[in-house]
JSON list of C-alpha atoms in Angstrom, two decimals:
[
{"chain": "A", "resi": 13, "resn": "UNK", "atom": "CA", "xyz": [-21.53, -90.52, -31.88]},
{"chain": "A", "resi": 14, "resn": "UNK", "atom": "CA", "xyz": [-19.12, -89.92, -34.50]},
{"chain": "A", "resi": 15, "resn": "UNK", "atom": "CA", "xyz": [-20.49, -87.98, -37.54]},
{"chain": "A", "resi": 16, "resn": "UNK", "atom": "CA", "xyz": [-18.15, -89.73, -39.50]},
{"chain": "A", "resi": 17, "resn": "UNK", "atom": "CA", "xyz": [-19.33, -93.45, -38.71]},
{"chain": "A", "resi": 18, "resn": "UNK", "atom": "CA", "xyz": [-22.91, -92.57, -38.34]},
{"chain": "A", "resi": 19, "resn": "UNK", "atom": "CA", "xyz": [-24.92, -95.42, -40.95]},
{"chain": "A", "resi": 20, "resn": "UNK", "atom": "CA", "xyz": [-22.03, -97.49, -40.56]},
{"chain": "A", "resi": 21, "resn": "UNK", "atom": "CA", "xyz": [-21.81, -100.93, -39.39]},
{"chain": "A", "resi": 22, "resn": "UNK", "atom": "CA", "xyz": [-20.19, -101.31, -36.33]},
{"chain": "A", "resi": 23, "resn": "UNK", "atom": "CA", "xyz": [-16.79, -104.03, -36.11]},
{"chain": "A", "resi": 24, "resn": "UNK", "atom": "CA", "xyz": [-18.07, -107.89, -35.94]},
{"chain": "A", "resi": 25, "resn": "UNK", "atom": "CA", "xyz": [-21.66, -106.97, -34.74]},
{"chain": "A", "resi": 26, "resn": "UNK", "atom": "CA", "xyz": [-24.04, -108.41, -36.99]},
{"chain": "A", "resi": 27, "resn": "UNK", "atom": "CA", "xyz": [-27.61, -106.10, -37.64]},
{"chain": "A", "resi": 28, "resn": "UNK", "atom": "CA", "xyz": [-29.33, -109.20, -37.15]},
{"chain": "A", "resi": 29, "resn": "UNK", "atom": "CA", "xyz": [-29.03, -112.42, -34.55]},
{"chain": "A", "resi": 30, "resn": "UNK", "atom": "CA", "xyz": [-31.29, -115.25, -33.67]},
{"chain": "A", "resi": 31, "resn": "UNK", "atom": "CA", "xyz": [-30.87, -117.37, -31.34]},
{"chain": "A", "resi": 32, "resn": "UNK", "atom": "CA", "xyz": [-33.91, -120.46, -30.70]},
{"chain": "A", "resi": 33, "resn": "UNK", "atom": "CA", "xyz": [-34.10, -123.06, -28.60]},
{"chain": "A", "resi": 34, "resn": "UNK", "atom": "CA", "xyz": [-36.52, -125.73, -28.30]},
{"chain": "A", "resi": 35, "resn": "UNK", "atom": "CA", "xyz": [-36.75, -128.32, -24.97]},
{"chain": "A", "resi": 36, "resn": "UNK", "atom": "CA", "xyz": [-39.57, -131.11, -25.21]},
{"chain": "A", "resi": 37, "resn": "UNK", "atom": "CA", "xyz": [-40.15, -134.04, -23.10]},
{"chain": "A", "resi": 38, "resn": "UNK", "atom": "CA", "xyz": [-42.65, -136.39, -24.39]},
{"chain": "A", "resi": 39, "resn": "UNK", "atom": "CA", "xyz": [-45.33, -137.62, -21.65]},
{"chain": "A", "resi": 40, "resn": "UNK", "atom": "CA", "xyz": [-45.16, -141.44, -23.01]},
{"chain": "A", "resi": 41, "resn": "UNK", "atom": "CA", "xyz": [-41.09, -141.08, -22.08]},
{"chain": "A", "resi": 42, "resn": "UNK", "atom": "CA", "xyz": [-40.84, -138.56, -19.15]},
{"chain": "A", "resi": 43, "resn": "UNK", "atom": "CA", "xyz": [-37.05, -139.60, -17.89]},
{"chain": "A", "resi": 44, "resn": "UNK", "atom": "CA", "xyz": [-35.90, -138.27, -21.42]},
{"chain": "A", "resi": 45, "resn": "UNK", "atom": "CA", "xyz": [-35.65, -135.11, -22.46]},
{"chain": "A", "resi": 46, "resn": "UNK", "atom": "CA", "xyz": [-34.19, -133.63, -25.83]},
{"chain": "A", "resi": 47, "resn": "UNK", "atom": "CA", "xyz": [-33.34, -130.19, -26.84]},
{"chain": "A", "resi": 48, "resn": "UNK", "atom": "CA", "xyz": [-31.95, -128.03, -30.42]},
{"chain": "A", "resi": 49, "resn": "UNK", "atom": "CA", "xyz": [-30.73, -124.92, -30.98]},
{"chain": "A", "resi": 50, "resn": "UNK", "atom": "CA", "xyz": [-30.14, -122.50, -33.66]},
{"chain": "A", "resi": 51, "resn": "UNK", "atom": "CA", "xyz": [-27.95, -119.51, -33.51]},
{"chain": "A", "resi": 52, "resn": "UNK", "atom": "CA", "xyz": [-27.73, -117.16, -36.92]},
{"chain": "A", "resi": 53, "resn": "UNK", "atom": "CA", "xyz": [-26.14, -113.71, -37.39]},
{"chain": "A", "resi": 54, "resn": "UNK", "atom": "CA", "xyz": [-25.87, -111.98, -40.54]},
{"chain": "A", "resi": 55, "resn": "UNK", "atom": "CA", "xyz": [-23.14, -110.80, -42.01]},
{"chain": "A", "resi": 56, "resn": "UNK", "atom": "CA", "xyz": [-20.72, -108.15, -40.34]},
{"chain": "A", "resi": 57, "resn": "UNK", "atom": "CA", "xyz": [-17.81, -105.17, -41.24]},
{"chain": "A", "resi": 58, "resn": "UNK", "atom": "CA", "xyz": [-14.57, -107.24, -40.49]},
{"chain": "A", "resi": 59, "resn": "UNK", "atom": "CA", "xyz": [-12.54, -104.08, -40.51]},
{"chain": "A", "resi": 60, "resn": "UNK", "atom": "CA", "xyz": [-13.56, -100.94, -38.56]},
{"chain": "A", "resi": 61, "resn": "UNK", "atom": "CA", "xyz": [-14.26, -99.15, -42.07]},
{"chain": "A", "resi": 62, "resn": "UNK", "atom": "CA", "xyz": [-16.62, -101.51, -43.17]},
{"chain": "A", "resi": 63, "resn": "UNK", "atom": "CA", "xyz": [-14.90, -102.32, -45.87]},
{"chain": "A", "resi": 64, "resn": "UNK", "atom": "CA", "xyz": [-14.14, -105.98, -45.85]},
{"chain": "A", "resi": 65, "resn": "UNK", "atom": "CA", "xyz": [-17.18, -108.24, -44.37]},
{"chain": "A", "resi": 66, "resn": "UNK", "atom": "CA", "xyz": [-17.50, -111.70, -43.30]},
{"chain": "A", "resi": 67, "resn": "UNK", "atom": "CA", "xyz": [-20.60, -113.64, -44.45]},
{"chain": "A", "resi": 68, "resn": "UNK", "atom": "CA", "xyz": [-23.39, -114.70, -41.56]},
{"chain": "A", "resi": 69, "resn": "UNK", "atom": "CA", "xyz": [-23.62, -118.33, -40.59]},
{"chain": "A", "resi": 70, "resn": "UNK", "atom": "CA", "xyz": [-26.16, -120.29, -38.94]},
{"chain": "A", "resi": 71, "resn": "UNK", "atom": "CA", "xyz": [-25.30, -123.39, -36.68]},
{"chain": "A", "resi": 72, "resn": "UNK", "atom": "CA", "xyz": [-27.32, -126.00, -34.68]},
{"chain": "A", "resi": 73, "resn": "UNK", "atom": "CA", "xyz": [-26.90, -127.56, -31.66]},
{"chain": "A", "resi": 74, "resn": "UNK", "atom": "CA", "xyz": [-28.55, -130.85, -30.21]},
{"chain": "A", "resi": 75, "resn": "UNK", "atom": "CA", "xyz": [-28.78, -132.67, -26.96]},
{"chain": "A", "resi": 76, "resn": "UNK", "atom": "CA", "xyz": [-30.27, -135.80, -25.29]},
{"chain": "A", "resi": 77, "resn": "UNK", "atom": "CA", "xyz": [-30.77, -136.40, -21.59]},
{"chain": "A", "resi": 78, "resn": "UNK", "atom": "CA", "xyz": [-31.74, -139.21, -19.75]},
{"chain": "A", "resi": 79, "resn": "UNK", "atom": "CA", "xyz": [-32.78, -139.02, -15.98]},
{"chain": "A", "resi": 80, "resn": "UNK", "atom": "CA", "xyz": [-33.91, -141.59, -13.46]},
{"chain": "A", "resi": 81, "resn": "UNK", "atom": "CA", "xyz": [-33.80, -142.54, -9.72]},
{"chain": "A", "resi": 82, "resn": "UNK", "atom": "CA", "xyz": [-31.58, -145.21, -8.34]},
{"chain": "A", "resi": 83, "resn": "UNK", "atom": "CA", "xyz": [-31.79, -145.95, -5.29]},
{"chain": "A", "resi": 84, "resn": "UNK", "atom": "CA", "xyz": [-33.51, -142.41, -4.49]},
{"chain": "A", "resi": 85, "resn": "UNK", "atom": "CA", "xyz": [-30.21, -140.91, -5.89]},
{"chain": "A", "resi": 86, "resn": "UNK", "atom": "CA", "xyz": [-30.71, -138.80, -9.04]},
{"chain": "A", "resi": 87, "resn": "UNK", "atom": "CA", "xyz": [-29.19, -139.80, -12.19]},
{"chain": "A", "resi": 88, "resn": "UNK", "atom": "CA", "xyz": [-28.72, -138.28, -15.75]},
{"chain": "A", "resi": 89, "resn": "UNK", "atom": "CA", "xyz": [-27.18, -138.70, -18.66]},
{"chain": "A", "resi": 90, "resn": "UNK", "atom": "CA", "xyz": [-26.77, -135.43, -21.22]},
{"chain": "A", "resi": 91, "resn": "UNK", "atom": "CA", "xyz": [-25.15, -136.03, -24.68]},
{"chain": "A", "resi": 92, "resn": "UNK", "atom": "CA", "xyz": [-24.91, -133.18, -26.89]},
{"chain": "A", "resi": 93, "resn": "UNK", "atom": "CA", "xyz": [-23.49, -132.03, -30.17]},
{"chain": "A", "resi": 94, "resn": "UNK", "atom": "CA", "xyz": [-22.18, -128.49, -31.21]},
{"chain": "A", "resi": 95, "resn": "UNK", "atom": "CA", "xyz": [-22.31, -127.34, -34.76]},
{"chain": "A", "resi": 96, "resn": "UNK", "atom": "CA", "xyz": [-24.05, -130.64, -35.45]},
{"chain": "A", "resi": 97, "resn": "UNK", "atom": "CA", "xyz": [-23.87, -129.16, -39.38]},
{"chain": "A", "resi": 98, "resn": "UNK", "atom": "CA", "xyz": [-20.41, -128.97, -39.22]},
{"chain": "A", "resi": 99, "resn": "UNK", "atom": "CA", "xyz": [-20.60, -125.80, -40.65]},
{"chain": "A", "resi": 100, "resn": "UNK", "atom": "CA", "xyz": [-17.03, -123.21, -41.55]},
{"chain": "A", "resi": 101, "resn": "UNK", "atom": "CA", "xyz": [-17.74, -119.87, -40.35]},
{"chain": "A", "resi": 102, "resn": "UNK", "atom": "CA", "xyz": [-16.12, -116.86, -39.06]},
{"chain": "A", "resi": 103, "resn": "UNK", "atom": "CA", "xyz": [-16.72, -116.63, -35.30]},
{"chain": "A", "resi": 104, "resn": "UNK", "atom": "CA", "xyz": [-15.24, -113.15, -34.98]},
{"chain": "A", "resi": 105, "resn": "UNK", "atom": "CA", "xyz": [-13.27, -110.58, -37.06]},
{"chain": "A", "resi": 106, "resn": "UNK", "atom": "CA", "xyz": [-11.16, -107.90, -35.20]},
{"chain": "A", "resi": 107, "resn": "UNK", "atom": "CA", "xyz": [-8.11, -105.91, -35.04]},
{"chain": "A", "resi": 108, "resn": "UNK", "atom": "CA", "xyz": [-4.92, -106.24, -33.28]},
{"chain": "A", "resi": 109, "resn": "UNK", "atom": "CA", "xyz": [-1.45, -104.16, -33.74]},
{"chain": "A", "resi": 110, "resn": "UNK", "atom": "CA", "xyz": [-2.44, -102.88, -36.59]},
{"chain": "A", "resi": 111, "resn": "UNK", "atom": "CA", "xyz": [-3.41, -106.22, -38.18]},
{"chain": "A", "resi": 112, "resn": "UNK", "atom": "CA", "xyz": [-7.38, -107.30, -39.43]},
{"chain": "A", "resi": 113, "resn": "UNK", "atom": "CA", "xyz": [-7.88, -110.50, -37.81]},
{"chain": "A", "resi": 114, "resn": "UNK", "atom": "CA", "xyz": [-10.33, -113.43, -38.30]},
{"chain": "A", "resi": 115, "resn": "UNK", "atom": "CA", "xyz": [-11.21, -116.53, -36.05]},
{"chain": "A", "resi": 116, "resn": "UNK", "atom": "CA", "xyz": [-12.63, -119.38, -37.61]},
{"chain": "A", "resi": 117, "resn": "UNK", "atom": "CA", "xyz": [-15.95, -120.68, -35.72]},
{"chain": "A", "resi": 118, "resn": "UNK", "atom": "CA", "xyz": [-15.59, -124.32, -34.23]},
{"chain": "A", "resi": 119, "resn": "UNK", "atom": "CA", "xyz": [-15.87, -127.68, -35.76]},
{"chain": "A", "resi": 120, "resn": "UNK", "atom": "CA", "xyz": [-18.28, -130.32, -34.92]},
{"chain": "A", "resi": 121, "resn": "UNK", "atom": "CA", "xyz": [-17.53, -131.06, -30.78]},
{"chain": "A", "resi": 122, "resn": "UNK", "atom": "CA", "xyz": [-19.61, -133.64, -28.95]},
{"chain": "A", "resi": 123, "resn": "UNK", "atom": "CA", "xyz": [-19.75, -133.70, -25.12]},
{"chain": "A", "resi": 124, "resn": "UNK", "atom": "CA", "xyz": [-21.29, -135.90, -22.91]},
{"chain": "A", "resi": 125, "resn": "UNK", "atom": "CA", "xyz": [-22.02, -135.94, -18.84]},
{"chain": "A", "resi": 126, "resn": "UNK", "atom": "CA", "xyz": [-22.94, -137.82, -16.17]},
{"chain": "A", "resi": 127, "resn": "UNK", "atom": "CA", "xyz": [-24.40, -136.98, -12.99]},
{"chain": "A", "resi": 128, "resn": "UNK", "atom": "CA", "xyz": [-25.12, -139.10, -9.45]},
{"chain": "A", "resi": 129, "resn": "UNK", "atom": "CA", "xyz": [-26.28, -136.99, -6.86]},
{"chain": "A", "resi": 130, "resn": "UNK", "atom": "CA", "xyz": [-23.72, -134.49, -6.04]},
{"chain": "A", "resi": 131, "resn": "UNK", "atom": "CA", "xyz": [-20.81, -135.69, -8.58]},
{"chain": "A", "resi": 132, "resn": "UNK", "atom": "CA", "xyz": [-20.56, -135.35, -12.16]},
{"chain": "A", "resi": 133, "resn": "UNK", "atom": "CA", "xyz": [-18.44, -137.00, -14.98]},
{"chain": "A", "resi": 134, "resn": "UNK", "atom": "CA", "xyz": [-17.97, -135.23, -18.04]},
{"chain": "A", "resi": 135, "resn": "UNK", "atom": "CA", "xyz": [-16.13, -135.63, -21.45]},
{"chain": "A", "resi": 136, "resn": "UNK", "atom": "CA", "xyz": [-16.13, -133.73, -24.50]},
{"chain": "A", "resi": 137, "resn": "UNK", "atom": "CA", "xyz": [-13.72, -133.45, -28.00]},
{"chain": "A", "resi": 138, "resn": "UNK", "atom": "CA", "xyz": [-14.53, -132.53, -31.46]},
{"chain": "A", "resi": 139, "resn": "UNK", "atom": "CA", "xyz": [-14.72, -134.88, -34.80]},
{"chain": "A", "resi": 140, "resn": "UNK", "atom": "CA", "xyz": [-12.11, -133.51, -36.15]},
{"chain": "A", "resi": 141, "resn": "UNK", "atom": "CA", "xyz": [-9.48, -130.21, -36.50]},
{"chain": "A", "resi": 142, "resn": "UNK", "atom": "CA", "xyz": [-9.70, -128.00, -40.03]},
{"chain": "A", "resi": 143, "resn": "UNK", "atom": "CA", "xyz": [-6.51, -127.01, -41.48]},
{"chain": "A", "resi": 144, "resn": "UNK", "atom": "CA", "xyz": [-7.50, -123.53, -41.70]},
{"chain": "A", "resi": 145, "resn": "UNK", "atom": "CA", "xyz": [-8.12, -122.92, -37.45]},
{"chain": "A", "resi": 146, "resn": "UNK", "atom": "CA", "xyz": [-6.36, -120.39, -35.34]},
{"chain": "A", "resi": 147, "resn": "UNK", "atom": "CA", "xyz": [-6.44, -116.67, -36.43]},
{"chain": "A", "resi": 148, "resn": "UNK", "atom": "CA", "xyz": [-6.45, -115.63, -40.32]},
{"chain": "A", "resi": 149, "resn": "UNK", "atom": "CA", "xyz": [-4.93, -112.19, -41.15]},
{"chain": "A", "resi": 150, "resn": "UNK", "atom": "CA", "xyz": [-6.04, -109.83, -43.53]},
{"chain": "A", "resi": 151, "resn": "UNK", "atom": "CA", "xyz": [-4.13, -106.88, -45.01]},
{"chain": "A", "resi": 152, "resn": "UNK", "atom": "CA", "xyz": [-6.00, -106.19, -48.58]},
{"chain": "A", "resi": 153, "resn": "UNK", "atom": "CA", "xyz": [-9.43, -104.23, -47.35]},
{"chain": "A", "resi": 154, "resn": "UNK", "atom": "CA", "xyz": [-10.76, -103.91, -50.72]},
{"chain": "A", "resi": 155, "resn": "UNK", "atom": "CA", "xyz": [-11.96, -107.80, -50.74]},
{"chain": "A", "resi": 156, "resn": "UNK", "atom": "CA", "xyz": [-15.12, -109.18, -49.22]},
{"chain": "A", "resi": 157, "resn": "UNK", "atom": "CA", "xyz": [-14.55, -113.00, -47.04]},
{"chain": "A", "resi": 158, "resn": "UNK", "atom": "CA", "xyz": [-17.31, -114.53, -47.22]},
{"chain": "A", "resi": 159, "resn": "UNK", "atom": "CA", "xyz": [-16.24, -118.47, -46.86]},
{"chain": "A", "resi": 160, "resn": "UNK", "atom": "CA", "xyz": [-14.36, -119.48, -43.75]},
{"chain": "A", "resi": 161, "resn": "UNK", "atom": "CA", "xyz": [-12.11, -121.17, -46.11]},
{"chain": "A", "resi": 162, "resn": "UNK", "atom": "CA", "xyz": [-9.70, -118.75, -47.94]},
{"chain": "A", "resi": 163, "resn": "UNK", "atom": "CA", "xyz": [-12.05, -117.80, -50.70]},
{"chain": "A", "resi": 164, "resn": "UNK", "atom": "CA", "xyz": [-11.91, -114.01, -51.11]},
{"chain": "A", "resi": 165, "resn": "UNK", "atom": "CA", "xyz": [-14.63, -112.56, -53.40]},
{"chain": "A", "resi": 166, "resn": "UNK", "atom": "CA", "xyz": [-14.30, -109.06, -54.69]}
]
């Protein structure tokens, strides 16, 4: 390695990251099946000096499906919902020309799908679009970020 960035924290990778998923299906309703997940990282250097960080974030997912026979044919119905919190976080931080960059994590999205033997039918969107999406840049490394939303803390 490099003596000089030996302890350090290495550019948007978190120490620590969980990611759990449960998927039950209850024996007095077989055809349906539901699932959640949770995915958490702690916080991470935003700049390759460590010197401006992003706070961690933790965001849960959740899904329905529905399966049954018609007509021998398989069918199923999935619904799921991403960020079901509708939590702000940074998804990554980075660098680019010169420039600290940060990209916003993504707002509550729903999708749903349908499947009949070999075809499938999906559609997806999100609830709604923050003001604050697409990439945030960040010249002043002396701050910490640790709200998705502007706030700088020193």
């Amino acid at each position: 390695g490099i003596a000089a960035r030996d302890g350090q924290q290495l550019l948007n990778i978190p120490r620590s990251a969980l990611r759990l998923r449960l998927d039950q299906r209850r024996q007095s309703l077989p055809s349906l099946r539901y699932n959640a997940a949770l995915t958490a990282r702690s916080s991470r250097a935003a700049t390759a000096d460590g010197a401006v960080r992003v706070g961690g974030h933790a965001v849960i997912d959740l899904g329905l499906t529905w399966q049954v026979s018609s007509s021998g044919t398989p069918v199923s119905l999935a619904i799921g919902v991403r960020n079901a919190a509708d939590r702000r976080y940074w998804r990554d931080a980075g660098q680019a020309y010169s420039a600290d960059l940060l990209l916003p994590g993504a707002a509550r999205a729903w999708a749903v799908s349908l499947q009949a033997g070999g075809f499938e039918c999906r559609a997806f969107g999100a609830s709604k679009s923050y003001p604050w999406e697409g990439a945030y840049e960040h010249r002043n490394p002396t701050r910490r970020l640790d709200q998705p939303h502007g706030h700088v803390h020193q």
